[in-house]
């Protein structure tokens, strides 16, 4: 079906932060398949774990115990202070569906089925299922798909007064991305996240975090909310959690998790042996001593480099924003992010466009400072390409 806008390009192999096309041309991957290939390409430990598990049991279903899932859940809970339980699925949208269903069931079981509404934010992205396009609220994604699923209210991102005004007797939860990814790599103020936590406590609401893009180490901590020193009641993770293998998780406090009793929710593939073998291999790498510190160090190096790039090319780059290795170049009105993404591709650098004319820069978490320097050189050439007069001046 023609639902994707693809570049005329395919990759034959990869290694770390690099990809090669059929003609042997090399690309530096600073998009990570939309912030997903957290360990880069062909990571030997991940490849071996998947191959080994595929040769034993690939799928058995949730009719039986799945030791790989039990181990992964125990490790995620151990590494995530607020979480007591995990539900596994296969994509970010599904992890969010489970999150919203759990939130609604929590209030219904407490005798308040009328409390089913979730407050969401303008500029959010929560996935493409019928309910999640409603949670996302973007008219472009809703158009033509019938009446939106009821139960999602939207307020401006970062506006605490609007949040408080939107709370009614029907409100069950507040759902937010600590950094809006698709919406333009917009970080929430850490104070705002702290105030949301306090407001949820004040009104008996659940705080639901969508860490599908920000989680699993991308921010330099395991979860982006840890920078704010807060804890949610429930949280979704996907993208980087499987290192490129489809896997998603919804982590919750016990008081929420207990309401998804047998029969209330499920997935045929969810938490299967192969996906969870991949998840465990990813965790082996991300939780290794010093790994997240290194992500933070390299991320700061990239951040400084992008600020420098913005200073040298004010006609192209208006600002830098984001967190950790989820950064965005806010472009000027003179350049569109699609144009810049294409120009970077011509220079051999893969990036991803985001909302609000932002170019997303999200390398694998295993990226090195030398590779960051190479990406900065390619971005510099990309900016020169987009400013012909500067290019001429530089050539002189
Ligand atoms: C990508 C994304 C989703 C949707 O994930 P899928 O795996 O495409 O369903 C949901 N929320 C956020 C924040 C995302 O970045």
CSV table of C-alpha atoms and ligand atoms in Angstrom, one decimal:
chain,number,residue,atom,x,y,z
A,1,UNK,CA,0.0,0.0,0.0
A,2,UNK,CA,1.3,3.5,-0.7
A,3,UNK,CA,1.1,4.6,3.0
A,4,UNK,CA,4.9,5.3,3.3
A,5,UNK,CA,7.0,8.0,1.6
A,6,UNK,CA,10.2,6.1,1.0
A,7,UNK,CA,13.6,7.3,-0.2
A,8,UNK,CA,14.7,5.2,-3.2
A,9,UNK,CA,17.4,3.5,-1.1
A,10,UNK,CA,17.9,0.1,0.5
A,11,UNK,CA,20.6,-1.2,2.7
A,12,UNK,CA,22.5,-4.5,2.3
A,13,UNK,CA,24.4,-4.6,5.5
A,14,UNK,CA,25.4,-2.6,8.6
A,15,UNK,CA,27.9,-2.5,11.3
A,16,UNK,CA,27.6,-0.2,14.4
A,17,UNK,CA,26.5,3.2,13.3
A,18,UNK,CA,27.2,2.5,9.6
A,19,UNK,CA,25.0,1.1,6.8
A,20,UNK,CA,26.0,0.1,3.2
A,21,UNK,CA,23.7,0.2,0.2
A,22,UNK,CA,23.8,-2.3,-2.7
A,23,UNK,CA,26.3,-0.1,-4.6
A,24,UNK,CA,28.7,-0.3,-1.6
A,25,UNK,CA,28.1,3.4,-0.6
A,26,UNK,CA,28.5,3.9,3.1
A,27,UNK,CA,26.0,5.9,5.3
A,28,UNK,CA,26.4,7.1,8.8
A,29,UNK,CA,23.2,6.3,10.6
A,30,UNK,CA,22.1,9.1,12.8
A,31,UNK,CA,18.4,8.1,12.6
A,32,UNK,CA,18.7,4.6,14.0
A,33,UNK,CA,15.6,3.5,12.1
A,34,UNK,CA,13.6,6.1,14.1
A,35,UNK,CA,15.5,5.9,17.4
A,36,UNK,CA,15.2,2.1,17.4
A,37,UNK,CA,18.5,0.5,16.5
A,38,UNK,CA,19.9,1.3,20.0
A,39,UNK,CA,22.9,-1.0,19.7
A,40,UNK,CA,23.6,0.0,16.1
A,41,UNK,CA,23.6,-2.6,13.3
A,42,UNK,CA,24.7,-6.2,13.5
A,43,UNK,CA,25.7,-6.0,17.2
A,44,UNK,CA,27.4,-9.4,17.8
A,45,UNK,CA,25.8,-10.0,21.2
A,46,UNK,CA,22.3,-9.2,19.9
A,47,UNK,CA,22.8,-11.2,16.7
A,48,UNK,CA,24.1,-14.2,18.7
A,49,UNK,CA,21.2,-14.0,21.2
A,50,UNK,CA,18.6,-13.9,18.4
A,51,UNK,CA,20.2,-16.7,16.4
A,52,UNK,CA,20.6,-18.9,19.5
A,53,UNK,CA,17.0,-18.5,20.5
A,54,UNK,CA,15.7,-18.9,17.0
A,55,UNK,CA,17.4,-22.3,16.9
A,56,UNK,CA,15.6,-23.4,20.1
A,57,UNK,CA,12.0,-22.0,20.4
A,58,UNK,CA,10.9,-19.0,18.4
A,59,UNK,CA,7.3,-18.9,19.6
A,60,UNK,CA,5.2,-20.8,22.1
A,61,UNK,CA,2.3,-18.3,23.0
A,62,UNK,CA,1.2,-17.0,26.3
A,63,UNK,CA,-0.6,-20.2,27.0
A,64,UNK,CA,2.7,-21.3,28.6
A,65,UNK,CA,5.4,-19.8,30.8
A,66,UNK,CA,8.1,-17.9,28.9
A,67,UNK,CA,11.4,-17.9,30.8
A,68,UNK,CA,13.0,-15.3,28.6
A,69,UNK,CA,10.1,-12.9,29.3
A,70,UNK,CA,10.1,-13.7,33.0
A,71,UNK,CA,13.8,-12.9,33.1
A,72,UNK,CA,13.5,-9.7,31.1
A,73,UNK,CA,10.5,-8.5,33.2
A,74,UNK,CA,12.4,-9.2,36.5
A,75,UNK,CA,15.4,-7.2,35.2
A,76,UNK,CA,13.3,-4.3,33.9
A,77,UNK,CA,11.6,-4.1,37.3
A,78,UNK,CA,14.9,-4.3,39.1
A,79,UNK,CA,16.3,-1.4,37.1
A,80,UNK,CA,13.2,0.7,37.3
A,81,UNK,CA,12.4,1.9,40.8
A,82,UNK,CA,8.7,2.6,40.4
A,83,UNK,CA,7.8,-0.5,38.5
A,84,UNK,CA,6.6,-3.8,39.9
A,85,UNK,CA,5.1,-5.5,36.9
A,86,UNK,CA,5.6,-5.7,33.1
A,87,UNK,CA,3.2,-6.4,30.2
A,88,UNK,CA,5.0,-7.2,26.9
A,89,UNK,CA,3.7,-6.4,23.4
A,90,UNK,CA,5.2,-5.7,20.0
A,91,UNK,CA,5.0,-2.0,19.2
A,92,UNK,CA,4.8,1.4,20.8
A,93,UNK,CA,1.1,1.8,19.9
A,94,UNK,CA,0.3,-1.5,21.6
A,95,UNK,CA,2.3,-0.6,24.7
A,96,UNK,CA,0.3,2.6,25.0
A,97,UNK,CA,-3.0,0.8,24.4
A,98,UNK,CA,-2.2,-1.5,27.3
A,99,UNK,CA,-1.3,1.6,29.4
A,100,UNK,CA,-4.6,3.4,28.7
A,101,UNK,CA,-6.6,0.2,29.2
A,102,UNK,CA,-4.9,-0.4,32.6
A,103,UNK,CA,-5.5,3.1,33.7
A,104,UNK,CA,-9.2,2.9,32.8
A,105,UNK,CA,-9.6,-0.5,34.5
A,106,UNK,CA,-7.9,0.8,37.7
A,107,UNK,CA,-10.6,3.4,38.1
A,108,UNK,CA,-13.4,1.2,37.0
A,109,UNK,CA,-12.4,-1.5,39.5
A,110,UNK,CA,-12.3,1.2,42.2
A,111,UNK,CA,-16.0,1.9,41.4
A,112,UNK,CA,-15.4,4.8,39.1
A,113,UNK,CA,-16.1,3.6,35.5
A,114,UNK,CA,-16.9,7.2,34.6
A,115,UNK,CA,-13.2,8.1,35.1
A,116,UNK,CA,-11.9,7.0,31.7
A,117,UNK,CA,-10.6,10.2,30.2
A,118,UNK,CA,-6.9,10.9,29.7
A,119,UNK,CA,-5.3,14.3,29.4
A,120,UNK,CA,-2.8,14.4,26.5
A,121,UNK,CA,-0.8,17.2,25.0
A,122,UNK,CA,-0.8,19.1,21.7
A,123,UNK,CA,2.1,17.9,19.6
A,124,UNK,CA,2.1,14.4,21.1
A,125,UNK,CA,2.6,11.2,19.2
A,126,UNK,CA,1.3,7.9,20.7
A,127,UNK,CA,0.9,5.7,17.7
A,128,UNK,CA,-1.4,4.8,14.8
A,129,UNK,CA,-4.1,2.5,16.2
A,130,UNK,CA,-7.6,3.9,16.4
A,131,UNK,CA,-7.3,4.8,20.0
A,132,UNK,CA,-3.8,6.1,19.8
A,133,UNK,CA,-4.5,8.5,16.9
A,134,UNK,CA,-7.2,9.9,19.3
A,135,UNK,CA,-4.6,10.2,22.0
A,136,UNK,CA,-2.2,11.8,19.5
A,137,UNK,CA,-5.0,14.2,18.6
A,138,UNK,CA,-3.3,15.4,15.4
A,139,UNK,CA,-6.0,16.2,12.8
A,140,UNK,CA,-3.8,15.0,10.0
A,141,UNK,CA,-3.8,11.4,11.5
A,142,UNK,CA,-7.5,11.4,12.4
A,143,UNK,CA,-8.9,12.6,9.1
A,144,UNK,CA,-11.0,10.0,7.3
A,145,UNK,CA,-11.0,7.4,10.0
A,146,UNK,CA,-14.4,8.0,11.5
A,147,UNK,CA,-15.2,9.4,14.9
A,148,UNK,CA,-12.2,9.6,17.2
A,149,UNK,CA,-12.1,7.2,20.1
A,150,UNK,CA,-13.6,9.0,23.1
A,151,UNK,CA,-11.7,9.7,26.2
A,152,UNK,CA,-8.7,11.9,25.2
A,153,UNK,CA,-8.5,15.6,26.0
A,154,UNK,CA,-5.7,17.8,24.7
A,155,UNK,CA,-4.0,20.8,26.3
A,156,UNK,CA,-0.9,22.8,25.3
A,157,UNK,CA,2.4,21.2,26.0
A,158,UNK,CA,3.9,22.7,29.2
A,159,UNK,CA,0.9,24.7,30.3
A,160,UNK,CA,0.1,23.8,33.9
A,161,UNK,CA,-3.0,26.1,34.1
A,162,UNK,CA,-4.5,24.3,31.1
A,163,UNK,CA,-3.9,20.9,32.6
A,164,UNK,CA,-5.6,21.9,35.9
A,165,UNK,CA,-8.5,23.4,34.0
A,166,UNK,CA,-9.0,20.2,31.9
A,167,UNK,CA,-9.3,17.9,35.0
A,168,UNK,CA,-12.9,16.8,35.6
A,169,UNK,CA,-14.6,14.0,37.6
A,170,UNK,CA,-14.1,11.8,34.5
A,171,UNK,CA,-10.3,12.3,34.3
A,172,UNK,CA,-8.3,9.1,34.9
A,173,UNK,CA,-4.8,10.0,34.0
A,174,UNK,CA,-2.3,12.4,32.4
A,175,UNK,CA,-0.2,10.9,29.6
A,176,UNK,CA,2.9,12.6,28.3
A,177,UNK,CA,6.2,12.0,26.5
A,178,UNK,CA,9.1,13.4,28.6
A,179,UNK,CA,10.5,14.6,25.2
A,180,UNK,CA,8.0,14.9,22.4
A,181,UNK,CA,9.7,12.9,19.6
A,182,UNK,CA,7.7,13.0,16.4
A,183,UNK,CA,6.2,16.3,17.5
A,184,UNK,CA,9.6,18.1,17.1
A,185,UNK,CA,12.0,16.7,19.7
A,186,UNK,CA,10.5,19.1,22.3
A,187,UNK,CA,11.6,18.4,25.9
A,188,UNK,CA,9.1,19.0,28.7
A,189,UNK,CA,10.4,21.3,31.4
A,190,UNK,CA,11.6,19.1,34.3
A,191,UNK,CA,9.6,21.4,36.6
A,192,UNK,CA,6.5,20.8,34.5
A,193,UNK,CA,7.0,17.0,34.9
A,194,UNK,CA,7.3,17.5,38.6
A,195,UNK,CA,4.2,19.6,38.7
A,196,UNK,CA,2.3,16.9,36.7
A,197,UNK,CA,3.3,14.3,39.3
A,198,UNK,CA,2.1,16.6,42.1
A,199,UNK,CA,-1.2,17.3,40.3
A,200,UNK,CA,-1.8,13.6,39.7
A,201,UNK,CA,-1.4,13.0,43.4
A,202,UNK,CA,-3.7,15.9,44.3
A,203,UNK,CA,-6.5,14.7,42.1
A,204,UNK,CA,-6.0,10.9,42.4
A,205,UNK,CA,-5.0,10.6,38.7
A,206,UNK,CA,-2.4,8.2,37.3
A,207,UNK,CA,0.7,9.6,35.7
A,208,UNK,CA,1.3,7.7,32.5
A,209,UNK,CA,4.5,8.3,30.6
A,210,UNK,CA,5.1,7.4,27.0
A,211,UNK,CA,8.8,6.6,26.9
A,212,UNK,CA,8.6,4.7,23.7
A,213,UNK,CA,11.2,7.0,22.1
A,214,UNK,CA,12.9,8.5,25.1
A,215,UNK,CA,13.4,5.3,27.1
A,216,UNK,CA,16.0,2.5,27.2
A,217,UNK,CA,19.0,4.8,27.7
A,218,UNK,CA,18.4,7.3,24.9
A,219,UNK,CA,18.4,10.2,27.3
A,220,UNK,CA,21.6,9.1,29.0
A,221,UNK,CA,19.6,7.6,31.9
A,222,UNK,CA,17.6,4.4,31.5
A,223,UNK,CA,14.4,6.4,31.5
A,224,UNK,CA,14.1,10.1,30.6
A,225,UNK,CA,11.7,10.8,33.6
A,226,UNK,CA,14.6,10.1,35.9
A,227,UNK,CA,16.2,13.4,35.0
A,228,UNK,CA,13.2,15.1,36.7
A,229,UNK,CA,13.5,12.9,39.8
A,230,UNK,CA,9.8,11.8,39.4
A,231,UNK,CA,8.2,8.4,39.2
A,232,UNK,CA,5.1,7.6,37.0
A,233,UNK,CA,2.4,5.1,37.9
A,234,UNK,CA,2.7,3.4,34.5
A,235,UNK,CA,5.0,3.8,31.5
A,236,UNK,CA,5.4,2.4,28.0
A,237,UNK,CA,8.6,1.5,26.2
A,238,UNK,CA,9.2,0.2,22.7
A,239,UNK,CA,11.6,1.3,19.9
A,240,UNK,CA,15.1,0.8,21.4
A,241,UNK,CA,14.0,-1.9,23.8
A,242,UNK,CA,14.5,-4.7,21.2
A,243,UNK,CA,17.5,-3.1,19.5
A,244,UNK,CA,15.6,-3.4,16.2
A,245,UNK,CA,13.7,-6.6,17.0
A,246,UNK,CA,9.9,-5.8,17.5
A,247,UNK,CA,9.3,-5.7,21.3
A,248,UNK,CA,7.4,-3.3,23.6
A,249,UNK,CA,6.7,-3.2,27.3
A,250,UNK,CA,4.3,-1.5,29.6
A,251,UNK,CA,5.7,-1.1,33.2
A,252,UNK,CA,3.4,-0.4,36.1
A,253,UNK,CA,3.2,-0.1,39.8
A,254,UNK,CA,1.4,-3.1,41.4
A,255,UNK,CA,-1.7,-1.0,42.4
A,256,UNK,CA,-2.3,-0.5,38.6
A,257,UNK,CA,-1.0,-3.8,37.3
A,258,UNK,CA,-3.2,-6.0,39.4
A,259,UNK,CA,-6.3,-4.8,37.5
A,260,UNK,CA,-5.2,-6.5,34.2
A,261,UNK,CA,-6.4,-9.9,35.5
A,262,UNK,CA,-6.3,-13.0,33.4
A,263,UNK,CA,-8.5,-12.5,30.3
A,264,UNK,CA,-8.6,-8.7,30.4
A,265,UNK,CA,-5.9,-8.1,27.9
A,266,UNK,CA,-3.4,-10.0,25.8
A,267,UNK,CA,-1.4,-10.5,22.6
A,268,UNK,CA,-0.4,-13.7,20.7
A,269,UNK,CA,3.1,-12.6,19.9
A,270,UNK,CA,3.6,-10.3,23.0
A,271,UNK,CA,6.6,-11.2,25.1
A,272,UNK,CA,7.6,-14.2,23.0
A,273,UNK,CA,10.9,-16.1,23.5
A,274,UNK,CA,12.7,-14.6,20.5
A,275,UNK,CA,11.7,-11.0,21.2
A,276,UNK,CA,12.6,-11.3,24.9
A,277,UNK,CA,15.9,-12.9,24.0
A,278,UNK,CA,16.6,-9.8,22.0
A,279,UNK,CA,15.4,-7.6,24.9
A,280,UNK,CA,17.7,-9.4,27.4
A,281,UNK,CA,20.7,-9.0,25.0
A,282,UNK,CA,19.9,-5.2,24.7
A,283,UNK,CA,19.7,-4.9,28.5
A,284,UNK,CA,23.0,-6.8,28.9
A,285,UNK,CA,24.7,-4.0,26.9
A,286,UNK,CA,22.7,-1.0,28.3
A,287,UNK,CA,23.0,-1.9,31.9
A,288,UNK,CA,26.7,-2.8,31.7
A,289,UNK,CA,28.7,-0.6,34.1
A,290,UNK,CA,29.6,2.7,32.5
A,291,UNK,CA,27.4,2.3,29.4
A,292,UNK,CA,24.8,5.0,30.2
A,293,UNK,CA,27.6,7.4,31.5
A,294,UNK,CA,29.2,7.0,28.1
A,295,UNK,CA,25.9,7.7,26.3
A,296,UNK,CA,25.6,10.9,28.4
A,297,UNK,CA,29.2,11.9,27.6
A,298,UNK,CA,28.9,11.3,23.8
A,299,UNK,CA,25.5,13.1,23.9
A,300,UNK,CA,27.0,16.2,25.5
A,301,UNK,CA,29.7,16.1,22.8
A,302,UNK,CA,27.1,16.0,20.1
A,303,UNK,CA,25.0,18.7,21.8
A,304,UNK,CA,28.1,21.1,21.9
A,305,UNK,CA,28.9,20.3,18.2
A,306,UNK,CA,25.3,21.0,17.1
A,307,UNK,CA,25.3,24.3,19.0
A,308,UNK,CA,28.5,25.2,17.2
A,309,UNK,CA,26.9,24.1,13.9
A,310,UNK,CA,23.9,26.4,14.6
A,311,UNK,CA,26.2,29.3,15.4
A,312,UNK,CA,28.1,28.8,12.1
A,313,UNK,CA,24.9,28.4,10.0
A,314,UNK,CA,22.3,30.8,11.4
A,315,UNK,CA,20.6,31.0,8.0
A,316,UNK,CA,19.8,27.2,8.2
A,317,UNK,CA,19.7,26.2,11.9
A,318,UNK,CA,17.7,28.3,14.4
A,319,UNK,CA,18.4,26.2,17.5
A,320,UNK,CA,19.2,22.9,19.1
A,321,UNK,CA,16.8,21.0,21.4
A,322,UNK,CA,16.2,17.6,22.9
A,323,UNK,CA,17.9,15.4,25.5
A,324,UNK,CA,20.6,12.8,25.4
A,325,UNK,CA,21.0,11.2,22.0
A,326,UNK,CA,17.5,12.4,21.0
A,327,UNK,CA,18.4,15.8,19.6
A,328,UNK,CA,16.8,18.1,17.1
A,329,UNK,CA,17.9,20.9,14.8
A,330,UNK,CA,15.2,23.6,14.7
A,331,UNK,CA,15.5,24.9,11.1
A,332,UNK,CA,14.9,28.4,9.9
A,333,UNK,CA,12.0,29.3,7.6
A,334,UNK,CA,14.4,29.3,4.8
A,335,UNK,CA,14.9,25.6,4.9
A,336,UNK,CA,12.4,22.7,5.3
A,337,UNK,CA,13.4,19.6,7.3
A,338,UNK,CA,12.5,17.4,4.4
A,339,UNK,CA,15.0,19.3,2.2
A,340,UNK,CA,17.7,19.1,4.8
A,341,UNK,CA,17.1,15.4,5.4
A,342,UNK,CA,17.6,14.8,1.7
A,343,UNK,CA,20.7,17.0,1.5
A,344,UNK,CA,22.2,15.2,4.5
A,345,UNK,CA,21.4,11.9,2.8
A,346,UNK,CA,23.4,13.1,-0.3
A,347,UNK,CA,26.3,13.7,2.1
A,348,UNK,CA,26.0,10.2,3.4
A,349,UNK,CA,24.2,11.0,6.7
A,350,UNK,CA,20.9,9.5,7.7
A,351,UNK,CA,18.6,11.7,9.9
A,352,UNK,CA,14.8,11.8,10.5
A,353,UNK,CA,12.5,14.7,10.1
A,354,UNK,CA,10.2,15.6,13.0
A,355,UNK,CA,7.3,18.0,13.5
A,356,UNK,CA,7.7,21.8,13.7
A,357,UNK,CA,10.4,21.8,11.0
A,358,UNK,CA,12.9,20.0,13.2
A,359,UNK,CA,15.6,17.6,11.9
A,360,UNK,CA,16.0,14.7,14.3
A,361,UNK,CA,19.5,13.5,15.1
A,362,UNK,CA,19.3,10.2,17.0
A,363,UNK,CA,22.4,7.9,16.5
A,364,UNK,CA,22.7,4.4,18.0
A,365,UNK,CA,23.6,4.5,21.7
A,366,UNK,CA,26.9,2.8,20.8
A,367,UNK,CA,28.0,5.8,18.7
A,368,UNK,CA,31.5,7.0,19.3
A,369,UNK,CA,32.8,10.6,19.6
A,370,UNK,CA,34.8,10.1,16.4
A,371,UNK,CA,31.5,9.2,14.6
A,372,UNK,CA,29.8,12.2,16.1
A,373,UNK,CA,32.6,14.4,14.7
A,374,UNK,CA,32.2,12.8,11.3
A,375,UNK,CA,28.4,13.4,11.5
A,376,UNK,CA,29.1,17.0,12.4
A,377,UNK,CA,31.4,17.4,9.4
A,378,UNK,CA,28.6,16.0,7.1
A,379,UNK,CA,26.0,18.3,8.7
A,380,UNK,CA,28.4,21.2,8.1
A,381,UNK,CA,28.6,20.3,4.4
A,382,UNK,CA,24.8,19.8,4.4
A,383,UNK,CA,24.3,23.3,5.7
A,384,UNK,CA,26.7,24.7,3.1
A,385,UNK,CA,24.7,22.9,0.4
A,386,UNK,CA,21.6,24.6,1.6
A,387,UNK,CA,23.2,28.1,1.6
A,388,UNK,CA,24.6,28.6,-1.9
A,389,UNK,CA,26.2,32.0,-1.1
A,390,UNK,CA,28.1,30.6,1.9
A,391,UNK,CA,29.2,27.7,-0.2
A,392,UNK,CA,30.7,30.0,-2.7
A,393,UNK,CA,32.4,32.0,0.1
A,394,UNK,CA,33.8,28.9,1.6
A,395,UNK,CA,35.2,27.8,-1.8
A,396,UNK,CA,37.2,31.0,-2.2
B,1,LIG,C1,7.1,5.7,17.7
B,1,LIG,C2,6.3,6.1,18.9
B,1,LIG,C3,5.1,5.4,19.2
B,1,LIG,C4,4.5,4.4,18.3
B,1,LIG,O1,5.3,3.2,18.2
B,1,LIG,P1,5.0,2.1,17.1
B,1,LIG,O2,6.0,1.1,17.5
B,1,LIG,O3,5.2,2.8,15.8
B,1,LIG,O4,3.6,1.7,17.3
B,1,LIG,C5,4.4,5.8,20.3
B,1,LIG,N1,4.8,6.8,21.1
B,1,LIG,C6,6.0,7.4,20.9
B,1,LIG,C7,6.5,8.5,21.8
B,1,LIG,C8,6.7,7.1,19.7
B,1,LIG,O5,7.9,7.8,19.5
